[in-house]
Amino acid sequence: MRSLEQQLVQYAMYHRDNRNIKTHLIGVPLIVFAVIILTYIPLVEMSGLTITLTMLLVILAGGYYLILSPAIGLMMILLLTSGYMGTEAIYQSMSVHDLSSWFFYGMGGGLFVIGWIIQFIGHYFEGKKPAFVDDLIGLLIGPLFVLTEILFKLGLLKGLESKIIEQAGAYRN
């Protein structure tokens, strides 16, 4: 399994244009939230707790992120859990047995499409295809990349940022 640095370097090679990175700061969170909504499918109820597909995906992705980096993994889990809790609140506020379920899942679908449109605009500026085209793990690394880019902008993880720039190249534009 590749390390956090290796994963981020690989992903960064497709994302050196600052305009592309900026679109990812909007597009990736929209896509992640959309996936949380679209996979919010109750599977089973156990002792008053509803297990959803989203919950299982958050546990799996969170486990992967923790293996890559305990600190960043914990941040990712907190962000994913926040998205899950927001989705659950929206879901619970709707009567999902009527037309509002169409609105709920339609909202997820709409956010998904908007997020990808924003992503493809960014890749137009970059002049390169999205990273996941060559490696599907890029779909999991995208949210991690966005989080680390935000941390870099906050002046954190400068050593990791330097290693990524050294291997993937400097930011452009």
Short mmCIF file of C-alpha atoms in Angstrom, two decimals:
data_model
loop_
_atom_site.label_atom_id
_atom_site.label_comp_id
_atom_site.label_asym_id
_atom_site.label_seq_id
_atom_site.Cartn_x
_atom_site.Cartn_y
_atom_site.Cartn_z
CA MET A 1 0.00 0.00 0.00
CA ARG A 2 1.29 3.45 -0.89
CA SER A 3 1.99 5.96 1.88
CA LEU A 4 0.11 9.23 2.41
CA GLU A 5 2.94 11.12 0.73
CA GLN A 6 2.98 8.76 -2.26
CA GLN A 7 -0.80 8.99 -2.69
CA LEU A 8 -0.78 12.78 -2.47
CA VAL A 9 2.18 13.12 -4.86
CA GLN A 10 0.46 10.87 -7.40
CA TYR A 11 -2.76 12.90 -7.10
CA ALA A 12 -0.90 16.24 -7.14
CA MET A 13 0.70 15.38 -10.48
CA TYR A 14 -2.76 15.92 -11.98
CA HIS A 15 -3.37 19.08 -9.94
CA ARG A 16 -0.67 21.76 -10.19
CA ASP A 17 -2.74 24.62 -11.65
CA ASN A 18 -4.07 26.83 -8.85
CA ARG A 19 -7.35 27.35 -10.72
CA ASN A 20 -7.86 23.59 -10.80
CA ILE A 21 -7.08 23.31 -7.10
CA LYS A 22 -9.58 26.10 -6.36
CA THR A 23 -12.31 24.29 -8.30
CA HIS A 24 -11.50 21.16 -6.29
CA LEU A 25 -12.04 23.07 -3.05
CA ILE A 26 -15.66 23.46 -4.14
CA GLY A 27 -16.28 20.47 -6.40
CA VAL A 28 -14.85 17.69 -4.23
CA PRO A 29 -16.86 18.61 -1.09
CA LEU A 30 -20.02 18.84 -3.22
CA ILE A 31 -19.35 15.39 -4.66
CA VAL A 32 -18.57 13.89 -1.26
CA PHE A 33 -21.74 15.35 0.24
CA ALA A 34 -23.70 14.11 -2.78
CA VAL A 35 -22.33 10.59 -2.34
CA ILE A 36 -23.25 10.72 1.36
CA ILE A 37 -26.81 11.65 0.37
CA LEU A 38 -27.09 9.18 -2.49
CA THR A 39 -25.85 6.28 -0.36
CA TYR A 40 -28.00 7.20 2.64
CA ILE A 41 -29.99 4.03 2.26
CA PRO A 42 -31.22 2.42 5.47
CA LEU A 43 -30.12 -1.23 5.49
CA VAL A 44 -31.03 -2.53 8.92
CA GLU A 45 -32.17 -1.27 12.31
CA MET A 46 -30.38 -2.55 15.40
CA SER A 47 -31.33 -1.40 18.91
CA GLY A 48 -32.72 1.88 17.61
CA LEU A 49 -29.68 2.54 15.38
CA THR A 50 -30.29 2.59 11.65
CA ILE A 51 -27.33 1.21 9.73
CA THR A 52 -27.04 2.86 6.32
CA LEU A 53 -24.84 2.22 3.32
CA THR A 54 -23.30 5.64 3.94
CA MET A 55 -22.33 4.62 7.47
CA LEU A 56 -20.52 1.56 6.14
CA LEU A 57 -18.72 3.60 3.48
CA VAL A 58 -17.65 6.23 6.04
CA ILE A 59 -16.25 3.47 8.27
CA LEU A 60 -14.33 1.90 5.38
CA ALA A 61 -12.99 5.19 3.97
CA GLY A 62 -12.23 6.46 7.47
CA GLY A 63 -10.27 3.30 8.24
CA TYR A 64 -8.22 3.76 5.06
CA TYR A 65 -7.54 7.42 5.92
CA LEU A 66 -6.48 6.45 9.46
CA ILE A 67 -4.00 3.93 8.06
CA LEU A 68 -2.51 6.63 5.80
CA SER A 69 -2.28 9.18 8.64
CA PRO A 70 -3.88 8.97 12.08
CA ALA A 71 -4.14 12.77 12.46
CA ILE A 72 -5.40 13.57 8.97
CA GLY A 73 -7.53 10.42 9.02
CA LEU A 74 -9.24 11.64 12.18
CA MET A 75 -9.93 15.01 10.53
CA MET A 76 -11.40 13.22 7.51
CA ILE A 77 -13.59 11.06 9.75
CA LEU A 78 -14.85 14.18 11.55
CA LEU A 79 -15.66 15.84 8.22
CA LEU A 80 -17.38 12.74 6.84
CA THR A 81 -19.30 12.28 10.08
CA SER A 82 -20.43 15.92 9.94
CA GLY A 83 -21.69 15.36 6.40
CA TYR A 84 -23.42 12.18 7.55
CA MET A 85 -25.10 13.94 10.46
CA GLY A 86 -26.28 16.75 8.18
CA THR A 87 -27.64 14.22 5.73
CA GLU A 88 -29.36 12.31 8.51
CA ALA A 89 -30.98 15.52 9.77
CA ILE A 90 -32.26 16.34 6.27
CA TYR A 91 -33.47 12.76 5.79
CA GLN A 92 -35.26 12.67 9.15
CA SER A 93 -36.95 16.02 8.48
CA MET A 94 -38.55 14.59 5.35
CA SER A 95 -41.22 12.00 5.12
CA VAL A 96 -39.27 9.64 2.89
CA HIS A 97 -42.35 7.63 2.04
CA ASP A 98 -43.77 10.31 -0.21
CA LEU A 99 -42.48 12.62 -2.92
CA SER A 100 -39.90 14.21 -0.61
CA SER A 101 -37.68 11.16 -1.08
CA TRP A 102 -37.46 12.14 -4.75
CA PHE A 103 -36.36 15.59 -3.63
CA PHE A 104 -33.81 14.15 -1.16
CA TYR A 105 -32.14 11.85 -3.67
CA GLY A 106 -32.64 14.39 -6.48
CA MET A 107 -30.76 16.93 -4.38
CA GLY A 108 -27.92 14.43 -4.02
CA GLY A 109 -27.92 13.78 -7.77
CA GLY A 110 -27.94 17.50 -8.53
CA LEU A 111 -25.03 18.19 -6.18
CA PHE A 112 -23.14 15.27 -7.74
CA VAL A 113 -23.56 16.66 -11.27
CA ILE A 114 -22.70 20.24 -10.22
CA GLY A 115 -19.62 19.02 -8.36
CA TRP A 116 -18.36 17.12 -11.40
CA ILE A 117 -19.01 20.05 -13.73
CA ILE A 118 -16.87 22.22 -11.44
CA GLN A 119 -14.19 19.49 -11.42
CA PHE A 120 -14.09 19.25 -15.20
CA ILE A 121 -13.79 23.04 -15.49
CA GLY A 122 -10.74 22.81 -13.25
CA HIS A 123 -9.25 20.05 -15.36
CA TYR A 124 -9.82 22.16 -18.45
CA PHE A 125 -7.51 24.77 -16.86
CA GLU A 126 -5.08 22.03 -15.84
CA GLY A 127 -5.01 20.52 -19.31
CA LYS A 128 -5.03 17.02 -17.82
CA LYS A 129 -7.62 14.35 -17.17
CA PRO A 130 -8.77 13.66 -13.59
CA ALA A 131 -6.47 11.39 -11.56
CA PHE A 132 -9.12 8.69 -11.05
CA VAL A 133 -9.10 7.95 -14.79
CA ASP A 134 -5.70 6.30 -14.36
CA ASP A 135 -6.18 5.05 -10.79
CA LEU A 136 -9.58 4.62 -9.14
CA ILE A 137 -8.05 5.19 -5.71
CA GLY A 138 -7.97 8.85 -6.80
CA LEU A 139 -11.67 8.96 -5.91
CA LEU A 140 -10.70 8.37 -2.26
CA ILE A 141 -7.60 10.56 -2.40
CA GLY A 142 -9.44 13.61 -3.81
CA PRO A 143 -11.09 14.53 -0.49
CA LEU A 144 -7.79 13.94 1.32
CA PHE A 145 -6.02 16.19 -1.21
CA VAL A 146 -8.55 18.97 -0.60
CA LEU A 147 -8.12 18.72 3.16
CA THR A 148 -4.32 18.79 2.93
CA GLU A 149 -4.42 21.75 0.51
CA ILE A 150 -6.52 23.65 3.06
CA LEU A 151 -4.06 22.69 5.80
CA PHE A 152 -1.18 23.87 3.59
CA LYS A 153 -2.94 27.22 3.05
CA LEU A 154 -3.27 27.51 6.84
CA GLY A 155 0.50 27.13 7.13
CA LEU A 156 0.36 23.55 8.43
CA LEU A 157 2.16 20.42 7.20
CA LYS A 158 4.80 22.48 5.38
CA GLY A 159 7.19 19.51 5.32
CA LEU A 160 4.63 17.37 3.50
CA GLU A 161 3.81 20.23 1.13
CA SER A 162 7.52 20.65 0.29
CA LYS A 163 7.88 16.93 -0.46
CA ILE A 164 4.83 17.02 -2.73
CA ILE A 165 6.07 20.10 -4.59
CA GLU A 166 9.54 18.55 -4.93
CA GLN A 167 8.10 15.42 -6.56
CA ALA A 168 4.99 16.70 -8.38
CA GLY A 169 6.22 20.14 -9.35
CA ALA A 170 5.45 23.69 -8.30
CA TYR A 171 2.00 25.24 -8.33
CA ARG A 172 1.14 27.14 -11.52
CA ASN A 173 -0.92 30.32 -12.13
#
